[in-house]
């Protein structure tokens, strides 16, 4: 079997952790240097697709829908959102690591069909928190695929998004009839209750990492 080759490295701002982009034949992998396992792999994106489709199907009929995605990753959530929405949609992706955008503009982009080339797509290099805090009633859907879910893996600063204050800020950034969607590597019943205490209706949907119906079980929270 062919071995992975290192294509690029990047430092997570404020953390100092190094990300590695690797390729083996048509397969790409993003990993944290010095740790075992992967953050993401192009073979396993079923739950990233589901994050977008489950949320965007609920707002697809909104006039000129605006969507905010926290985390570009390998581009699969962005691609699925664009596929679920019409020509008048606008999808902004906030990505903290500039090199991740460049990777998606390069060879990695082929895996998701180069969604950054879609004229409906926008990239904001920076923390999604700032966009959420500074955009009252701006988005029909906010999709957060940040870190590993409610328990941060790469940046403890990401945990704020899952606190009552973070949830309240996301609510304020929604337009009427908008929806929040959160990706997680696993279940967290306390987060479901946190969403409900914020006055939201909340549903935790179990999805598979690999399509069709295979791979690890991940969770998508939908809240409205």
Short mmCIF file of C-alpha atoms in Angstrom, two decimals:
data_model
loop_
_atom_site.label_atom_id
_atom_site.label_comp_id
_atom_site.label_asym_id
_atom_site.label_seq_id
_atom_site.Cartn_x
_atom_site.Cartn_y
_atom_site.Cartn_z
CA UNK A 1 0.00 0.00 0.00
CA UNK A 2 1.25 3.47 -0.86
CA UNK A 3 2.35 5.68 2.00
CA UNK A 4 1.00 9.12 2.81
CA UNK A 5 3.10 12.02 1.55
CA UNK A 6 3.22 15.35 3.35
CA UNK A 7 1.80 18.14 1.17
CA UNK A 8 1.63 21.02 3.60
CA UNK A 9 1.86 22.24 7.19
CA UNK A 10 0.05 25.00 9.09
CA UNK A 11 0.00 26.43 12.59
CA UNK A 12 -3.32 26.87 14.39
CA UNK A 13 -3.37 30.56 15.46
CA UNK A 14 -3.15 31.09 19.19
CA UNK A 15 -2.41 27.45 19.84
CA UNK A 16 0.89 26.66 18.17
CA UNK A 17 -0.35 23.22 17.17
CA UNK A 18 0.82 22.12 13.75
CA UNK A 19 -1.55 20.68 11.18
CA UNK A 20 -0.35 18.35 8.44
CA UNK A 21 -2.02 17.81 5.07
CA UNK A 22 -1.14 14.41 3.61
CA UNK A 23 -2.01 12.57 0.40
CA UNK A 24 -2.02 8.91 -0.58
CA UNK A 25 -3.18 8.31 -4.15
CA UNK A 26 -6.62 10.03 -4.29
CA UNK A 27 -7.00 10.10 -0.50
CA UNK A 28 -6.24 13.16 1.63
CA UNK A 29 -5.82 13.37 5.39
CA UNK A 30 -5.45 16.24 7.86
CA UNK A 31 -3.75 15.40 11.14
CA UNK A 32 -2.35 17.11 14.22
CA UNK A 33 1.41 16.71 14.33
CA UNK A 34 2.64 14.45 17.10
CA UNK A 35 -0.69 12.72 17.73
CA UNK A 36 -2.19 9.50 16.48
CA UNK A 37 -5.31 9.38 14.37
CA UNK A 38 -6.79 11.95 12.02
CA UNK A 39 -8.84 15.11 12.27
CA UNK A 40 -10.44 14.39 8.90
CA UNK A 41 -10.10 12.19 5.84
CA UNK A 42 -11.64 12.49 2.38
CA UNK A 43 -12.98 8.92 2.63
CA UNK A 44 -15.09 9.80 5.67
CA UNK A 45 -17.34 12.79 5.14
CA UNK A 46 -20.90 11.49 5.47
CA UNK A 47 -21.52 13.38 8.70
CA UNK A 48 -20.06 16.62 7.29
CA UNK A 49 -22.48 16.28 4.37
CA UNK A 50 -25.33 15.66 6.79
CA UNK A 51 -24.52 18.77 8.81
CA UNK A 52 -25.30 20.87 5.75
CA UNK A 53 -28.16 18.93 4.21
CA UNK A 54 -30.14 18.47 7.44
CA UNK A 55 -30.03 22.20 8.13
CA UNK A 56 -30.19 23.66 4.63
CA UNK A 57 -33.20 21.61 3.56
CA UNK A 58 -35.15 23.53 6.22
CA UNK A 59 -34.25 26.96 4.87
CA UNK A 60 -33.90 26.25 1.15
CA UNK A 61 -37.18 28.05 0.38
CA UNK A 62 -36.18 31.22 2.25
CA UNK A 63 -35.65 34.20 -0.08
CA UNK A 64 -31.91 34.68 -0.77
CA UNK A 65 -30.86 32.50 2.16
CA UNK A 66 -27.61 33.31 3.93
CA UNK A 67 -25.64 30.55 5.63
CA UNK A 68 -22.61 30.74 7.92
CA UNK A 69 -20.34 27.72 8.29
CA UNK A 70 -17.78 27.56 11.06
CA UNK A 71 -14.83 25.56 9.74
CA UNK A 72 -13.85 24.88 6.13
CA UNK A 73 -12.09 21.57 6.74
CA UNK A 74 -11.98 19.60 3.51
CA UNK A 75 -14.85 21.53 1.95
CA UNK A 76 -17.52 18.83 2.18
CA UNK A 77 -19.94 20.79 4.38
CA UNK A 78 -19.65 23.80 2.08
CA UNK A 79 -20.20 21.62 -1.00
CA UNK A 80 -23.28 19.98 0.51
CA UNK A 81 -24.72 23.35 1.54
CA UNK A 82 -24.28 24.76 -1.96
CA UNK A 83 -25.87 21.66 -3.45
CA UNK A 84 -28.87 22.04 -1.13
CA UNK A 85 -29.47 25.72 -1.89
CA UNK A 86 -30.56 27.72 -4.92
CA UNK A 87 -28.84 30.32 -7.04
CA UNK A 88 -29.70 33.24 -4.74
CA UNK A 89 -28.00 31.74 -1.68
CA UNK A 90 -24.81 33.07 -0.11
CA UNK A 91 -22.63 30.79 2.01
CA UNK A 92 -19.84 32.24 4.14
CA UNK A 93 -17.22 29.96 5.64
CA UNK A 94 -15.12 31.17 8.56
CA UNK A 95 -11.76 29.40 8.66
CA UNK A 96 -9.17 30.17 11.30
CA UNK A 97 -6.16 28.67 9.49
CA UNK A 98 -5.29 30.50 6.23
CA UNK A 99 -3.46 27.50 4.80
CA UNK A 100 -6.63 25.43 4.94
CA UNK A 101 -8.21 27.75 2.39
CA UNK A 102 -5.14 27.41 0.18
CA UNK A 103 -5.24 23.61 0.47
CA UNK A 104 -8.87 23.67 -0.68
CA UNK A 105 -7.99 25.90 -3.60
CA UNK A 106 -5.26 23.42 -4.53
CA UNK A 107 -5.26 19.63 -5.00
CA UNK A 108 -7.40 18.96 -1.89
CA UNK A 109 -10.30 20.84 -3.50
CA UNK A 110 -10.87 18.06 -6.01
CA UNK A 111 -12.23 15.78 -3.27
CA UNK A 112 -15.29 17.98 -2.66
CA UNK A 113 -15.58 19.26 -6.22
CA UNK A 114 -13.84 22.62 -5.67
CA UNK A 115 -16.76 24.32 -3.85
CA UNK A 116 -14.70 27.49 -3.30
CA UNK A 117 -15.00 28.15 -7.02
CA UNK A 118 -18.77 28.53 -6.66
CA UNK A 119 -19.72 32.24 -6.89
CA UNK A 120 -22.13 31.79 -3.98
CA UNK A 121 -19.25 30.88 -1.62
CA UNK A 122 -17.31 33.34 0.53
CA UNK A 123 -14.35 32.71 2.84
CA UNK A 124 -13.62 34.71 5.98
CA UNK A 125 -10.17 34.05 7.41
CA UNK A 126 -10.67 34.44 11.13
CA UNK A 127 -12.65 33.20 14.09
CA UNK A 128 -16.31 32.40 13.44
CA UNK A 129 -17.06 33.79 16.91
CA UNK A 130 -16.42 37.33 15.68
CA UNK A 131 -18.83 36.93 12.77
CA UNK A 132 -21.51 35.56 15.09
CA UNK A 133 -21.07 38.35 17.63
CA UNK A 134 -21.15 41.12 15.02
CA UNK A 135 -24.03 39.97 12.82
CA UNK A 136 -27.44 40.28 14.50
CA UNK A 137 -30.29 38.72 12.51
CA UNK A 138 -28.01 38.01 9.54
CA UNK A 139 -28.17 34.28 8.80
CA UNK A 140 -30.86 31.75 7.97
CA UNK A 141 -28.61 28.91 9.14
CA UNK A 142 -25.42 28.67 11.18
CA UNK A 143 -23.51 25.40 10.85
CA UNK A 144 -20.71 24.79 13.32
CA UNK A 145 -18.15 22.08 12.65
CA UNK A 146 -15.62 23.43 15.11
CA UNK A 147 -13.09 21.23 16.81
CA UNK A 148 -14.62 17.97 18.03
CA UNK A 149 -17.95 19.32 19.22
CA UNK A 150 -18.85 20.50 22.73
CA UNK A 151 -15.54 19.19 24.09
CA UNK A 152 -12.77 21.08 22.25
CA UNK A 153 -9.84 19.08 20.92
CA UNK A 154 -7.51 21.62 19.31
CA UNK A 155 -8.43 24.98 20.92
CA UNK A 156 -10.06 25.46 24.32
CA UNK A 157 -11.29 28.83 23.03
CA UNK A 158 -13.72 26.91 20.83
CA UNK A 159 -15.63 25.72 23.89
CA UNK A 160 -17.33 29.14 24.19
CA UNK A 161 -19.50 28.36 21.17
CA UNK A 162 -21.19 25.61 23.18
CA UNK A 163 -21.77 27.62 26.36
CA UNK A 164 -25.07 29.37 27.15
CA UNK A 165 -23.46 32.66 26.10
CA UNK A 166 -22.28 31.19 22.80
CA UNK A 167 -25.66 29.66 22.07
CA UNK A 168 -27.40 32.97 22.86
CA UNK A 169 -25.06 34.84 20.50
CA UNK A 170 -25.76 32.35 17.72
CA UNK A 171 -29.50 32.75 18.29
CA UNK A 172 -29.18 36.52 17.95
CA UNK A 173 -27.30 36.10 14.67
CA UNK A 174 -30.20 34.15 13.15
CA UNK A 175 -32.96 35.58 11.02
CA UNK A 176 -36.57 34.63 11.83
CA UNK A 177 -37.21 30.91 11.22
CA UNK A 178 -33.47 30.29 11.20
CA UNK A 179 -31.72 27.16 12.39
CA UNK A 180 -28.54 26.23 14.24
CA UNK A 181 -26.66 23.02 13.49
CA UNK A 182 -23.73 21.61 15.45
CA UNK A 183 -21.44 18.70 14.50
CA UNK A 184 -19.95 16.44 17.16
CA UNK A 185 -17.82 13.32 17.22
CA UNK A 186 -20.11 11.83 19.87
CA UNK A 187 -23.20 12.18 22.03
CA UNK A 188 -23.46 14.75 24.80
CA UNK A 189 -26.89 14.77 26.49
CA UNK A 190 -25.91 17.80 28.57
CA UNK A 191 -25.55 19.86 25.39
CA UNK A 192 -29.03 18.88 24.26
CA UNK A 193 -30.38 20.14 27.57
CA UNK A 194 -28.32 23.32 27.26
CA UNK A 195 -29.96 24.08 23.92
CA UNK A 196 -33.40 23.48 25.38
CA UNK A 197 -32.69 25.72 28.37
CA UNK A 198 -31.88 28.46 25.86
CA UNK A 199 -35.50 28.24 24.71
CA UNK A 200 -34.75 26.26 21.57
CA UNK A 201 -36.33 23.13 20.21
CA UNK A 202 -33.44 20.69 19.83
CA UNK A 203 -32.90 17.37 18.11
CA UNK A 204 -29.77 15.20 18.20
CA UNK A 205 -29.47 13.17 14.98
CA UNK A 206 -27.04 10.26 14.75
CA UNK A 207 -25.26 10.04 11.39
CA UNK A 208 -22.48 7.89 10.00
CA UNK A 209 -19.01 9.10 9.10
CA UNK A 210 -18.89 7.04 5.93
CA UNK A 211 -21.58 6.74 3.32
CA UNK A 212 -23.73 4.72 2.91
CA UNK A 213 -24.44 3.95 6.57
CA UNK A 214 -20.97 2.87 7.57
CA UNK A 215 -18.22 4.16 9.81
CA UNK A 216 -18.24 5.80 13.22
CA UNK A 217 -21.42 7.33 14.57
CA UNK A 218 -21.35 11.11 14.81
CA UNK A 219 -24.03 13.52 16.03
CA UNK A 220 -25.70 16.55 14.46
CA UNK A 221 -27.70 18.82 16.74
CA UNK A 222 -30.43 20.85 15.06
CA UNK A 223 -31.87 23.71 17.10
CA UNK A 224 -34.56 26.22 16.16
#
